[in-house]
XYZ file of C-alpha atoms in Angstrom:
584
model
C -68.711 -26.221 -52.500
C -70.023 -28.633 -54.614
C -71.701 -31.453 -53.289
C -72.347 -34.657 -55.199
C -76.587 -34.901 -54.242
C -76.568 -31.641 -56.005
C -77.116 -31.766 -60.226
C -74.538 -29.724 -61.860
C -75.913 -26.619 -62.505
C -74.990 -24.888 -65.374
C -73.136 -21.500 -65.592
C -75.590 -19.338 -67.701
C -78.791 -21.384 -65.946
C -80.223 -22.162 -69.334
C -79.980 -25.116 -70.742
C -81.098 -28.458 -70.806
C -81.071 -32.044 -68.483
C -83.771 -29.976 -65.709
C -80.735 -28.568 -64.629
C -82.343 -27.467 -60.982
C -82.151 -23.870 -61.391
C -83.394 -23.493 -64.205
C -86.154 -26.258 -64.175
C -88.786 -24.649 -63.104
C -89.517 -22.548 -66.075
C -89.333 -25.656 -68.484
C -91.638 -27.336 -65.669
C -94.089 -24.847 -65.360
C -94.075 -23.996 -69.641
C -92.997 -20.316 -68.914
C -91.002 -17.920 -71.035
C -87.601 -18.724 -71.006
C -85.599 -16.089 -72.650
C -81.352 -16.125 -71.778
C -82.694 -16.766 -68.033
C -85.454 -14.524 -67.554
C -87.884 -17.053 -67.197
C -86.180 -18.137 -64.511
C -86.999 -15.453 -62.785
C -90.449 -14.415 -64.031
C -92.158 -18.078 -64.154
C -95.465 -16.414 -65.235
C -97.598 -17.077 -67.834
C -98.801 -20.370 -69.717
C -97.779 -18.813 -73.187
C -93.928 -19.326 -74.183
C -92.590 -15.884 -75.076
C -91.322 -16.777 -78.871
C -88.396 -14.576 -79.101
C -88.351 -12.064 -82.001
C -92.065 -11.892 -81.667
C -92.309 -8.912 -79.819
C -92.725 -5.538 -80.873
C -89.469 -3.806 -81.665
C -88.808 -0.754 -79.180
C -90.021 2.572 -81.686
C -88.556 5.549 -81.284
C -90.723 7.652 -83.189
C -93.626 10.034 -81.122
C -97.433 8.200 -81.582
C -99.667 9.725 -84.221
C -102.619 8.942 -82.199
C -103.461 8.225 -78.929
C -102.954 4.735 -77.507
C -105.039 3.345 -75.140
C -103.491 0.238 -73.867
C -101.833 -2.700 -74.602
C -102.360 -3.452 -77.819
C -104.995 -0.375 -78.697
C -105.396 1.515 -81.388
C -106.400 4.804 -82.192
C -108.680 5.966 -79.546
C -110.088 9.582 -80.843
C -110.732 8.082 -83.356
C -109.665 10.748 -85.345
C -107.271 10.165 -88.805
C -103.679 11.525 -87.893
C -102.368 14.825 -89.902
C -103.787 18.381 -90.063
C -106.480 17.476 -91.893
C -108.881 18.138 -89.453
C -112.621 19.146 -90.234
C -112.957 20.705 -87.089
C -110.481 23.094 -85.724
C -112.249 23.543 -81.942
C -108.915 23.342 -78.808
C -108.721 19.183 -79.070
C -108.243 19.963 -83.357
C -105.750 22.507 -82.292
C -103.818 20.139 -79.985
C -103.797 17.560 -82.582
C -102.050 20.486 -84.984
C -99.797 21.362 -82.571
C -99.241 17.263 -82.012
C -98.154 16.383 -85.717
C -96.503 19.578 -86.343
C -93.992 17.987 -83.196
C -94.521 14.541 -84.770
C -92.362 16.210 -87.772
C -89.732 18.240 -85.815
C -89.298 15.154 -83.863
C -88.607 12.856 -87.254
C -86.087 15.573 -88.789
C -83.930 15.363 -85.063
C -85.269 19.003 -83.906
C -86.217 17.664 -80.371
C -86.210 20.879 -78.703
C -89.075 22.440 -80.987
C -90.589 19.380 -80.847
C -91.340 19.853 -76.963
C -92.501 23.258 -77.698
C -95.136 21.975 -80.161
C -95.834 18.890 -77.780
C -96.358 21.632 -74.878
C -98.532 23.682 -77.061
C -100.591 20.751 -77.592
C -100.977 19.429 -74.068
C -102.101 23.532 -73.048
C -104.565 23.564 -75.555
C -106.193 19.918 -75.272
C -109.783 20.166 -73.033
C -109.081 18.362 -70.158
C -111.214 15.484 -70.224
C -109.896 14.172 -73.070
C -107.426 11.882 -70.837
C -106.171 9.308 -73.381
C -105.766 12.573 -76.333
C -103.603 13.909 -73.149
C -101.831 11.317 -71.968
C -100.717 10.914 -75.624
C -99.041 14.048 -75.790
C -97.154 13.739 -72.376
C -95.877 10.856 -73.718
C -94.625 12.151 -77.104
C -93.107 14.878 -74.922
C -91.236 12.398 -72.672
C -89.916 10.635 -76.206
C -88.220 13.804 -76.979
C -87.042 14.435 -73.534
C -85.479 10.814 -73.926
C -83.702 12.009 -77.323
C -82.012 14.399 -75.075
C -81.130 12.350 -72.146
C -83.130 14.371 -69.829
C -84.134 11.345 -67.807
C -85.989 13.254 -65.319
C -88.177 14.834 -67.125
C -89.029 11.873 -69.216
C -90.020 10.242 -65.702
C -92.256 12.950 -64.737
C -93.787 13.303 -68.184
C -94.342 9.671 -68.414
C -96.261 9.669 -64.878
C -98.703 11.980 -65.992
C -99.786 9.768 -69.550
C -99.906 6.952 -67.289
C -102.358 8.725 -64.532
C -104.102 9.513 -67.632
C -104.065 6.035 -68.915
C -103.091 3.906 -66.235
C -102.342 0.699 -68.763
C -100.523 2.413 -71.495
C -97.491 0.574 -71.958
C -95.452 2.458 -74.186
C -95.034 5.129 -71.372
C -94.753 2.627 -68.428
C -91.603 1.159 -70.413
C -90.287 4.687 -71.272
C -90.542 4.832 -67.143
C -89.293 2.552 -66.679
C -86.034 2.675 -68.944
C -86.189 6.726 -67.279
C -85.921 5.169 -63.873
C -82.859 2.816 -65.133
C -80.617 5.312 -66.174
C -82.059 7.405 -62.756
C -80.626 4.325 -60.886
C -83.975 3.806 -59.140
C -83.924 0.351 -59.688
C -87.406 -0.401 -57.561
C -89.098 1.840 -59.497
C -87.744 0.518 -62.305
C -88.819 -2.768 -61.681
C -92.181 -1.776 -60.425
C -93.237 -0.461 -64.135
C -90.708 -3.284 -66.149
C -93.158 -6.046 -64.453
C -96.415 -4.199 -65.096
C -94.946 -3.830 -69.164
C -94.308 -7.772 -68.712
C -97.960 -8.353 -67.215
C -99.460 -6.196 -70.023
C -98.073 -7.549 -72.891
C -98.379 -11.132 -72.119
C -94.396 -12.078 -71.825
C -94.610 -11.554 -75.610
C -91.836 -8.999 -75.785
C -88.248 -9.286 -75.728
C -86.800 -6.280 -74.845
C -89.434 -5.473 -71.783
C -88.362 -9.268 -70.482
C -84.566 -8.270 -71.148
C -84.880 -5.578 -68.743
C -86.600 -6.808 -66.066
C -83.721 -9.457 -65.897
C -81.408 -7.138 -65.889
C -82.860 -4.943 -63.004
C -83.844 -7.970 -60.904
C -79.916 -9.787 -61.320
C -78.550 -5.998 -60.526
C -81.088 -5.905 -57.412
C -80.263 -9.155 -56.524
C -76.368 -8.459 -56.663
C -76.387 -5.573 -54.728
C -78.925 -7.342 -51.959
C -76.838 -10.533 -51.335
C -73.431 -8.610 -51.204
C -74.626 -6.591 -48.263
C -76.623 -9.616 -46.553
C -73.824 -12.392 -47.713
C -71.044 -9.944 -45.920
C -73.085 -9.569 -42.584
C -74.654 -12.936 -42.424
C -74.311 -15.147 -39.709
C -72.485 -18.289 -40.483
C -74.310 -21.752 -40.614
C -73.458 -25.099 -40.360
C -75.155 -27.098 -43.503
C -77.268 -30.545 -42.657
C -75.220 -33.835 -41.938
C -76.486 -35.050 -44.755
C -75.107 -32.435 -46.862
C -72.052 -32.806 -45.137
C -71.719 -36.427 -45.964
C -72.699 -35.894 -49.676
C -70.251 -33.409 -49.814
C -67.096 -35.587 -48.183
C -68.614 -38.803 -50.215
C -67.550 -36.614 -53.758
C -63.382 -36.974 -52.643
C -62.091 -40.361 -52.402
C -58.211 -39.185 -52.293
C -58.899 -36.711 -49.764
C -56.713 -37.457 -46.428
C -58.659 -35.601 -44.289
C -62.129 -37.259 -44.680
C -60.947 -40.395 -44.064
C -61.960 -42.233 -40.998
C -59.668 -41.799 -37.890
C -56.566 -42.350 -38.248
C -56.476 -44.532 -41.898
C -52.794 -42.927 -43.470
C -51.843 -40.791 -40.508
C -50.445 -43.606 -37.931
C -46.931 -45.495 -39.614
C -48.263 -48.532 -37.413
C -51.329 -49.382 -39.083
C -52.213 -52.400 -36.995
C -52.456 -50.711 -33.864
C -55.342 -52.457 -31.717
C -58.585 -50.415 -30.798
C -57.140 -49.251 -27.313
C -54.129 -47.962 -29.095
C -56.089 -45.727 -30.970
C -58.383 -44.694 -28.375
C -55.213 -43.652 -26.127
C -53.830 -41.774 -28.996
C -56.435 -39.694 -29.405
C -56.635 -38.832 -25.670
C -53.448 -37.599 -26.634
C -53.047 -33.977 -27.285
C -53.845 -33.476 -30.723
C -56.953 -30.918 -31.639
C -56.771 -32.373 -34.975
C -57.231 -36.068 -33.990
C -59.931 -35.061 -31.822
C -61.431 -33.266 -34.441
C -61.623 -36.082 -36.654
C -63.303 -38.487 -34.008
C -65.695 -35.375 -33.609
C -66.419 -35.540 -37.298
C -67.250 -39.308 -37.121
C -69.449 -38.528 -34.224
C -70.796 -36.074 -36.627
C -70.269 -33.445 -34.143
C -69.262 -30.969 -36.707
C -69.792 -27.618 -34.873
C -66.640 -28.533 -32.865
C -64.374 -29.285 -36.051
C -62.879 -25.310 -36.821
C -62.446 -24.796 -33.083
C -60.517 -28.073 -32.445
C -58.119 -28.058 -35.881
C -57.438 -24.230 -34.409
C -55.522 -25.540 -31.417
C -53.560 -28.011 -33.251
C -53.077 -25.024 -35.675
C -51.870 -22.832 -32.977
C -49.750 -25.724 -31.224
C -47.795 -26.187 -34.587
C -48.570 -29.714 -33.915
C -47.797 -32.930 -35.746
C -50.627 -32.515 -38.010
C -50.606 -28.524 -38.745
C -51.041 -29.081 -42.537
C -54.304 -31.605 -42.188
C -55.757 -29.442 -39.123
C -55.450 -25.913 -42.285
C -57.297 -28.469 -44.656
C -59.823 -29.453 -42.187
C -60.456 -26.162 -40.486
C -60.221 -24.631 -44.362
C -63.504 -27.313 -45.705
C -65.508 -26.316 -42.288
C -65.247 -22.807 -43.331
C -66.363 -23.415 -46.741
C -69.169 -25.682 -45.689
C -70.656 -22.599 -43.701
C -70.142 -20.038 -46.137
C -67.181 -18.455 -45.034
C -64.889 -18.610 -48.413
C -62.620 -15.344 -46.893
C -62.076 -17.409 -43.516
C -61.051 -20.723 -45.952
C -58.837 -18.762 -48.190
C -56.257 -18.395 -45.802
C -55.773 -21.601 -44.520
C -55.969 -23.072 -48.510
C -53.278 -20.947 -49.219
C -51.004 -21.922 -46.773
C -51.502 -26.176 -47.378
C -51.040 -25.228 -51.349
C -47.631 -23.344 -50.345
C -46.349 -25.667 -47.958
C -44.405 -28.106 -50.284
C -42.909 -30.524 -47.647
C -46.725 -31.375 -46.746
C -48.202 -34.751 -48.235
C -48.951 -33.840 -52.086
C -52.941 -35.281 -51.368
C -53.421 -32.547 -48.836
C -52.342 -30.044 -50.925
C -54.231 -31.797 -53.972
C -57.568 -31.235 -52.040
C -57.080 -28.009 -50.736
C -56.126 -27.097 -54.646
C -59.351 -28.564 -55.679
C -61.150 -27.052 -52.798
C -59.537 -23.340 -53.714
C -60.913 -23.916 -57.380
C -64.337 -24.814 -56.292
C -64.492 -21.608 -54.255
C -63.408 -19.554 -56.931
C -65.726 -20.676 -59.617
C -68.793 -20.212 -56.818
C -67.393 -16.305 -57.028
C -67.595 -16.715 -60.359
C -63.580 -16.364 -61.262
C -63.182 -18.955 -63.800
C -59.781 -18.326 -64.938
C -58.083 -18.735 -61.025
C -60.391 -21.789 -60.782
C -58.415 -23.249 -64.020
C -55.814 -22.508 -62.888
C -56.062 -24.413 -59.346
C -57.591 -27.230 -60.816
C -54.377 -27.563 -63.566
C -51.971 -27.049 -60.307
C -53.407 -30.007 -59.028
C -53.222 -31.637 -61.716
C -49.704 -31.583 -62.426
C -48.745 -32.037 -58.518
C -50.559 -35.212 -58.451
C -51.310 -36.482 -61.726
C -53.021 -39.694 -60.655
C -55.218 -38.069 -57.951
C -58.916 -39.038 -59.588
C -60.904 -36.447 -57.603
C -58.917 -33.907 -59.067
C -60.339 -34.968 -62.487
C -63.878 -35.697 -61.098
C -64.159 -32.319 -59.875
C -62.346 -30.264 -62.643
C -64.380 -32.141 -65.161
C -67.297 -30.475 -63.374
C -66.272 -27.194 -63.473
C -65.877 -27.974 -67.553
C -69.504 -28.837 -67.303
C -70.601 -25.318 -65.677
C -68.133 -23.629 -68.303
C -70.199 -25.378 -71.179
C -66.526 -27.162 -72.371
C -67.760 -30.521 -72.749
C -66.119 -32.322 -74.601
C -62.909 -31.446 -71.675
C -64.858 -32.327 -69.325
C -66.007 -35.970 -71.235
C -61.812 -36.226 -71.032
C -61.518 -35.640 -67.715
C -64.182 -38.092 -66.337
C -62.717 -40.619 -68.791
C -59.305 -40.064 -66.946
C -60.740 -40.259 -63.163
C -62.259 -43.522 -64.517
C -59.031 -45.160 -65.903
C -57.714 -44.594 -62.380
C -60.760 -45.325 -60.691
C -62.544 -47.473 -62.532
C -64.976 -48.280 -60.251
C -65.889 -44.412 -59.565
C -69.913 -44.542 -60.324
C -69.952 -40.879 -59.854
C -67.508 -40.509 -62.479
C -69.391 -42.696 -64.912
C -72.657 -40.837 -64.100
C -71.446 -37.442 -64.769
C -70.003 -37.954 -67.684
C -73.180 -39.792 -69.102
C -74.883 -36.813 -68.283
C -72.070 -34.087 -70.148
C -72.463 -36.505 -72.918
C -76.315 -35.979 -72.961
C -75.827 -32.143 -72.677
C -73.608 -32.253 -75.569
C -75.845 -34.346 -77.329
C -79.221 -31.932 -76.288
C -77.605 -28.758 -76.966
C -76.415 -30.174 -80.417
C -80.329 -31.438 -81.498
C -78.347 -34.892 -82.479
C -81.175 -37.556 -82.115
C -78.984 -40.507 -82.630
C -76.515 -39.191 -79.775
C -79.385 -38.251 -77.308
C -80.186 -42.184 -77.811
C -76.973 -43.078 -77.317
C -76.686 -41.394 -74.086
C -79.734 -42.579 -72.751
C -78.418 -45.821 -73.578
C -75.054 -44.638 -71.764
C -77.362 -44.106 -68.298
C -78.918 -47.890 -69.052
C -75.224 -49.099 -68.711
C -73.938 -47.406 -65.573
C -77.173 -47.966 -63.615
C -76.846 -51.983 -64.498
C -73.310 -51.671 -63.534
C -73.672 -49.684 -60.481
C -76.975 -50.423 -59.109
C -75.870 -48.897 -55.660
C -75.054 -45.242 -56.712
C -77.832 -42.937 -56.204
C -76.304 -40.505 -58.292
C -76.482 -42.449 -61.715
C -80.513 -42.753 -61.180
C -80.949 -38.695 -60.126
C -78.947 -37.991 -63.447
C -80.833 -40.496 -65.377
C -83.964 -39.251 -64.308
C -83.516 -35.557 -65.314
C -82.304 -36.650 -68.901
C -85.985 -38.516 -68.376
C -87.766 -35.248 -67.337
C -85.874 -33.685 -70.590
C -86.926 -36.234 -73.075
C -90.758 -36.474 -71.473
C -90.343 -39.748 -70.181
C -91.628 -38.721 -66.941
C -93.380 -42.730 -65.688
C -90.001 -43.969 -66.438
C -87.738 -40.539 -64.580
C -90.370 -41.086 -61.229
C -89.364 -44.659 -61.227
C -85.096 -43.546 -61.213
C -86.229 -41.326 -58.516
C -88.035 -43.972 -56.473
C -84.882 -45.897 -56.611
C -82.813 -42.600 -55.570
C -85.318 -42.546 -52.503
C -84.912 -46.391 -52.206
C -80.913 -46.430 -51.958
C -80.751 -42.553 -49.771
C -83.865 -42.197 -47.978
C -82.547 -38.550 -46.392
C -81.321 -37.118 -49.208
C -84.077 -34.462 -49.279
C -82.766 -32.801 -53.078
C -84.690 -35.703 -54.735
C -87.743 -35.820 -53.107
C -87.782 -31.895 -54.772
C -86.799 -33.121 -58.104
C -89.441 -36.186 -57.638
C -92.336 -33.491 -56.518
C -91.237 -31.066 -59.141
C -92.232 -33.710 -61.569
C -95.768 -34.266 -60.289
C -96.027 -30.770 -61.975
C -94.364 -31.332 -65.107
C -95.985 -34.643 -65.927
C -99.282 -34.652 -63.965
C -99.884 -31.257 -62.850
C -100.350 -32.454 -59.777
C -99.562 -29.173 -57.597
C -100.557 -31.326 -54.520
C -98.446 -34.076 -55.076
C -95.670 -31.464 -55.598
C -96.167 -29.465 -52.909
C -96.411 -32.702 -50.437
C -93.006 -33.930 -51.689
C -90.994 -31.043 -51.480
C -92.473 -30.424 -48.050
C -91.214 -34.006 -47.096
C -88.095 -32.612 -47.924
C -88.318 -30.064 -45.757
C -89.013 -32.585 -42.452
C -85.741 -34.604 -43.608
C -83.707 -31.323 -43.622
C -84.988 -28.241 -42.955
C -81.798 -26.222 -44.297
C -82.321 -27.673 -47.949
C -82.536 -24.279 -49.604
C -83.523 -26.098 -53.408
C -86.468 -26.909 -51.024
C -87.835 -23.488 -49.876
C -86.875 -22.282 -53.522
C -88.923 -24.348 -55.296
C -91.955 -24.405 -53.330
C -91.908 -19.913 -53.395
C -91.589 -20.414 -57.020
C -94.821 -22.687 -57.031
C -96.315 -20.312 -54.737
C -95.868 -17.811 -57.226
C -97.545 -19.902 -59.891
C -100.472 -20.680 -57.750
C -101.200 -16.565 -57.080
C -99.939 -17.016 -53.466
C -96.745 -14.294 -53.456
C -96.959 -13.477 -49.731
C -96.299 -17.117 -49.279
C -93.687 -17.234 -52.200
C -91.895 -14.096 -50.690
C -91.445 -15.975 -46.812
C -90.154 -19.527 -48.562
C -87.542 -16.902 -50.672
C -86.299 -15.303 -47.860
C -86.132 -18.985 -45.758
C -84.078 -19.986 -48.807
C -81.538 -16.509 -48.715
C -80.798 -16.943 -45.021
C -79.871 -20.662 -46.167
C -77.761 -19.784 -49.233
C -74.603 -21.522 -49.847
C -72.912 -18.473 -51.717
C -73.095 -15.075 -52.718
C -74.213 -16.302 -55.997
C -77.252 -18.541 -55.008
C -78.170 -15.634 -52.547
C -78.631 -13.196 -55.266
C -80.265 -15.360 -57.728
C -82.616 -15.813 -54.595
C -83.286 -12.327 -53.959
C -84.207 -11.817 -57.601
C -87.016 -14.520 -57.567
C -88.218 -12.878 -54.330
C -87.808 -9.168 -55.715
C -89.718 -10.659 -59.249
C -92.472 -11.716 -56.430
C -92.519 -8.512 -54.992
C -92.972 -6.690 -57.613
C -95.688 -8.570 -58.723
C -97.511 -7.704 -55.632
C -97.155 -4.086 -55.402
C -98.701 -3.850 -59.622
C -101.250 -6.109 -58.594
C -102.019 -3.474 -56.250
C -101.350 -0.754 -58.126
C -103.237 -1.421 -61.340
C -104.893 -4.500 -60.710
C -102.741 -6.896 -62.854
C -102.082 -10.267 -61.970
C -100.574 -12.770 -63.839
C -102.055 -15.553 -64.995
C -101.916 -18.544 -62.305
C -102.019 -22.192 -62.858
């Protein structure tokens, strides 16, 4: 469902434009590395990518104490040892495994490495915890993923920061499947080495999206449906303007048009559900809509086809895409039914499929539609968003351009391609076609001062370019022309941060949001990911899991639980070894 308050998000969630997602870890100058930093909005230091340490495979001549430490016996690395007492011995037995190790002869090499962990004194914890981890290297070379856990366990109770062992954990624990595990050591490798390497940030996002799958399939399938705010049902409706069924009462379904107020009032007395659902959904009763387009459903009434499409949208406003599938279907199949309705519920069936992330059906809806009713506009409007989330934009450019030859006065339209023109321009580093984008945004706002939409757009281009007085003044004017629509008082608090680092401010606007509507998900998002800059991940963790049980799809649900499993984990090494990360 995509609703026209919310900013197109875009597929991959990196990208430019404060695309909502995604914002935060521009806001809050985290690493951002192919959407990790999404996830792990921690430290003030941008990981630079290709500055971290490339993984070695080779055993360590000497021992390692921790992140970054060199060297702690002290002792040069070879068998030239003075003294031959047990820890000289160990050392022997060490580098003669170092060498079976390099020539591929893993097996002797955990003889040697076993030799060398018998004979070392006891005390000598990080000599020790050397060796076990040596020995788990060459367990790794022969896949014996077990024993490279266990081996790596003891080097780290030796050494509880050593990082080269937590990461072969944790890569142990990956091919184990023990994914918590897994992400329990990934974070404290994240923590240790300051965000600074690619490969331990690589894995943690692709334990925490694999957690995060596997969470929101089971909780999406048993979740109890829920019926979004009426302002997010408006927002949604106000992106269709060739859409029969939103329509108020009656406009295109009477052949007597003029029919006086009593007329109408009688007819709906009559017995259609799907009548009376409509005047429900201008009382905006809208918990009555599915089970009153049922009975005209099941009456085979006059209006079967609109009741499918209407009962069809309810289902998909409340999350329930298999419910909506069925009832899409059968308006797209039935070919004597009015080509709009089956236009809609095209467009509808593409949205859904694109939300599960099946790009080539959606297509393929959206260019159905297209050729059924060629000079429907919100067929272009909306398939010229999906060319925005599949980073096609100069298709997309074409398709707003044709929505706006047959709509010309579609603001929407104008907006969103302004902003696909600025992405282009962004993700191309073209200074002169940033400007003339920005200058693009100037035009439609002048032309259509009354469309909230054009200012929201404008102002995240703003936000991009660091033109943040001019961005909070679009978003006063947002607030100005749609007091209750609670997704920009977010964007307007998420600012305060970016521009002022004002986490007050922030925090006070995106709790205003809240009060206006208290399902706005973007809301209780963005305030646990604050929570986890400011330190406070019990708090984070409860806003997370308000957000899940608000979740719009499968998708947003899992990308939810991974923020709130990336909190989690955070906890249990701060904990653990006493790491936190650094807080703003």
């Amino acid at each position: 469902v995509m609703a026209a308050s919310k900013p197109v998000e875009a597929a991959g969630g990196g990208g430019p434009a404060g695309l909502s997602r995604w914002q935060l870890a521009l806001v809050l100058g985290a690493p951002i590395l192919l959407g990790a930093g999404a996830i792990y909005l921690w430290g003030r230091r941008a990981a630079r990518s290709g500055k971290g340490a490339s993984e070695r495979k080779t055993p360590e001549g000497r021992a390692s104490p921790g992140p970054g430490g060199d060297g702690a016996s002290g002792q040069p690395d070879g068998p030239g040892h003075e003294e031959m007492g047990p820890l000289g011995r160990a050392q022997a037995a060490k580098n003669k495994g170092n060498k079976y190790f390099k020539a591929g002869k893993y097996e002797l090499a955990i003889q040697c490495y076993t030799e060398a962990i018998s004979l070392c004194p006891p005390e000598k914890n990080l000599d020790l915890s050397t060796f076990y981890q040596n020995r788990a290297a060459a367990y790794e070379q022969l896949q014996k993923w077990t024993e490279v856990a266990q081996d790596c366990t003891k080097a780290v109770e030796l050494n509880p920061k050593y990082v080269k062992a937590l990461f072969r954990r944790a890569k142990a624990h990956e091919k184990l499947d023990n994914k918590k595990e897994c992400l329990e050591d990934v974070t404290a490798v994240c923590i240790l080495e300051a965000f600074q390497n690619q490969q331990s940030m690589l894995l943690a996002d692709k334990i925490l999206k694999l957690l995060g799958k596997e969470k929101a399939k089971e909780k999406y399938k048993n979740r109890e449906p829920l019926m979004p705010s009426p302002q997010f049902i408006k927002s949604y409706f106000s992106s269709f303007t060739d859409d029969i069924i939103s329509q108020p009462l009656l406009k295109g379904e009477k052949s007597d048009e003029d029919k006086d107020k009593e007329g109408e009032a009688s007819e709906v007395k009559e017995n259609s559900g799907y009548l009376r659902a409509k005047q429900y959904m201008e009382e905006e009763n809208y918990d009555k809509i599915i089970s009153e387009s049922t009975k005209e459903i099941e009456a085979k009434g006059k209006y079967m086809a609109e009741a499918l499409l209407l009962r069809a949208t309810f289902y998909l406003l409340i999350g329930n895409a298999s419910a909506a599938k069925p009832d899409l279907d059968q308006v797209i199949s039935m070919e004597d039914a009015n080509v709009k309705l089956r236009a809609n519920a095209l467009i509808k069936r593409g949205s859904m499929y694109m939300q599960q992330q099946q790009p080539v059906l959606s297509t393929q809806d959206f260019n159905m539609a297209a050729d059924i009713d060629p000079q429907n506009a919100d067929v272009y409007h909306h398939r010229g968003q999906l060319k925005i989330l599949l980073d096609q934009i100069e298709e997309a450019v074409e398709d707003f351009d044709e929505c706006i030859r047959l709509r010309p006065n579609s603001a929407l339209a104008q907006a969103q391609k302004c902003f696909a023109l600025y992405r282009q321009a962004y993700t191309g580093s073209n200074a002169l076609t940033v400007q003339a984008a920005m200058k693009g945004f100037e035009d439609v706002i002048k032309k259509f001062p009354k469309c909230a939409e054009g200012y929201a757009l404008y102002a995240q281009a703003l936000t991009d370019q660091q033109q943040f007085g001019k961005a909070d003044e679009m978003y006063d004017k947002c607030i100005d022309l749609e007091p209750d629509n609670a997704t920009t008082y977010v964007h307007k608090g998420l600012l305060q941060l970016q521009w002022k680092q004002d986490l007050d401010k922030g925090l006070e606007l995106i709790s205003k949001a809240i009060e206006i509507d208290n399902k706005c998900d973007f809301a209780y998002e963005t305030m646990g990911t604050i929570e986890v800059q400011r330190g406070n991940l019990d708090k984070a963790i409860e806003m997370f899991n308000k957000a899940i049980n608000l979740a719009k799809s499968e998708m947003e649900m899992a990308h939810l639980y991974s923020l709130c499993d990336a909190a989690y984990a955070q906890t249990e090494v701060a904990k653990k070894y006493g790491l936190k990360p650094p807080t703003l």
